Structures are given as structure tokens and as C-alpha cells.
mmCIF file of C-alpha atoms in Angstrom:
data_model
loop_
_atom_site.group_PDB
_atom_site.id
_atom_site.type_symbol
_atom_site.label_atom_id
_atom_site.label_comp_id
_atom_site.label_asym_id
_atom_site.label_seq_id
_atom_site.Cartn_x
_atom_site.Cartn_y
_atom_site.Cartn_z
ATOM 1 C CA UNK A 461 0.022 0.019 -0.039
ATOM 2 C CA UNK A 462 2.784 2.367 0.882
ATOM 3 C CA UNK A 463 4.555 1.754 -2.454
ATOM 4 C CA UNK A 464 1.279 2.462 -4.426
ATOM 5 C CA UNK A 465 0.887 5.756 -2.568
ATOM 6 C CA UNK A 466 4.460 6.861 -3.335
ATOM 7 C CA UNK A 467 4.027 5.887 -7.013
ATOM 8 C CA UNK A 468 0.722 7.819 -7.222
ATOM 9 C CA UNK A 469 2.191 10.919 -5.665
ATOM 10 C CA UNK A 470 5.182 10.864 -7.819
ATOM 11 C CA UNK A 471 3.095 10.514 -10.967
ATOM 12 C CA UNK A 472 0.884 13.370 -9.844
ATOM 13 C CA UNK A 473 3.909 15.525 -9.177
ATOM 14 C CA UNK A 474 5.308 14.729 -12.636
ATOM 15 C CA UNK A 475 1.975 15.679 -14.213
ATOM 16 C CA UNK A 476 1.819 18.946 -12.437
ATOM 17 C CA UNK A 477 5.372 19.883 -13.397
ATOM 18 C CA UNK A 478 4.775 18.988 -17.002
ATOM 19 C CA UNK A 479 1.577 21.122 -16.953
ATOM 20 C CA UNK A 480 3.487 24.068 -15.560
ATOM 21 C CA UNK A 481 6.348 23.728 -18.082
ATOM 22 C CA UNK A 482 4.157 23.108 -21.123
ATOM 23 C CA UNK A 483 1.218 25.357 -20.173
ATOM 24 C CA UNK A 484 -0.034 28.109 -22.349
ATOM 25 C CA UNK A 485 1.491 31.645 -22.043
ATOM 26 C CA UNK A 486 -1.180 34.232 -21.218
ATOM 27 C CA UNK A 487 -1.018 37.675 -22.812
ATOM 28 C CA UNK A 488 1.355 38.855 -25.498
ATOM 29 C CA UNK A 489 5.003 39.127 -24.813
ATOM 30 C CA UNK A 490 6.450 42.501 -25.632
ATOM 31 C CA UNK A 491 8.873 42.137 -28.523
ATOM 32 C CA UNK A 492 12.240 43.707 -28.192
ATOM 33 C CA UNK A 493 13.937 44.924 -31.311
ATOM 34 C CA UNK A 494 17.582 43.856 -31.398
ATOM 35 C CA UNK A 495 20.051 44.033 -34.192
ATOM 36 C CA UNK A 496 22.151 41.006 -35.090
ATOM 37 C CA UNK A 497 25.562 42.070 -36.313
ATOM 38 C CA UNK A 498 27.359 39.552 -38.481
ATOM 39 C CA UNK A 499 30.981 39.748 -39.537
ATOM 40 C CA UNK A 500 31.319 38.050 -42.903
ATOM 41 C CA UNK A 501 34.391 37.261 -44.978
ATOM 42 C CA UNK A 502 34.514 38.521 -48.594
ATOM 43 C CA UNK A 503 34.048 35.130 -50.168
ATOM 44 C CA UNK A 504 31.263 33.615 -52.300
ATOM 45 C CA UNK A 505 30.010 31.436 -49.475
ATOM 46 C CA UNK A 506 28.291 34.391 -47.827
ATOM 47 C CA UNK A 507 26.466 35.617 -50.937
ATOM 48 C CA UNK A 508 23.098 34.199 -49.724
ATOM 49 C CA UNK A 509 23.237 36.560 -46.728
ATOM 50 C CA UNK A 510 23.627 39.551 -48.982
ATOM 51 C CA UNK A 511 20.859 38.312 -51.386
ATOM 52 C CA UNK A 512 18.461 37.746 -48.468
ATOM 53 C CA UNK A 513 19.166 41.260 -47.129
ATOM 54 C CA UNK A 514 18.608 42.884 -50.545
ATOM 55 C CA UNK A 515 15.376 40.725 -51.077
ATOM 56 C CA UNK A 516 14.022 41.790 -47.627
ATOM 57 C CA UNK A 517 13.750 38.317 -46.288
ATOM 58 C CA UNK A 518 15.176 39.333 -42.885
ATOM 59 C CA UNK A 519 12.678 42.147 -42.463
ATOM 60 C CA UNK A 520 9.804 39.895 -43.446
ATOM 61 C CA UNK A 521 10.668 37.523 -40.551
ATOM 62 C CA UNK A 522 11.169 40.462 -38.153
ATOM 63 C CA UNK A 523 14.847 40.136 -37.809
ATOM 64 C CA UNK A 524 17.132 43.263 -37.825
ATOM 65 C CA UNK A 525 20.485 42.251 -39.199
ATOM 66 C CA UNK A 526 23.579 44.236 -40.052
ATOM 67 C CA UNK A 527 26.082 42.665 -42.279
#
């Protein structure tokens, strides 16, 4: 009987903790605008970053980036 009670209490505690961790967030979170500064080498591998900046993909996702 004692072992069943400990198991039941442990299981209940795990459910409560999971509910707290995975529960919904109430209200909107204020969004902070931060700028991501990237240092890029002048090689062809970084070309997609410049193309994405010119096409406005970063702004469409709400990311401020400075190359």
C-alpha cells in the first residue's frame, strides 16, 4: 500500500510539473527589437546573406540584421 501511494504521488507531481512547463502563455509578450551584427568574410559562401538582405527576407521575418 505504501509503495502504491508513493508511485501515485510521484506520478501526480510529474503531471503537475509538465503542466507548468508546457502550459500556455497568457497575454502577448512585448517584442524587443535587437540587431544581429554579423561579420562576414568577402568570399562567395556568404552571398546568400547579401541576397536575403537585398530581397528583404530578414525584415519579413522580423529580424534586424547588420552585415
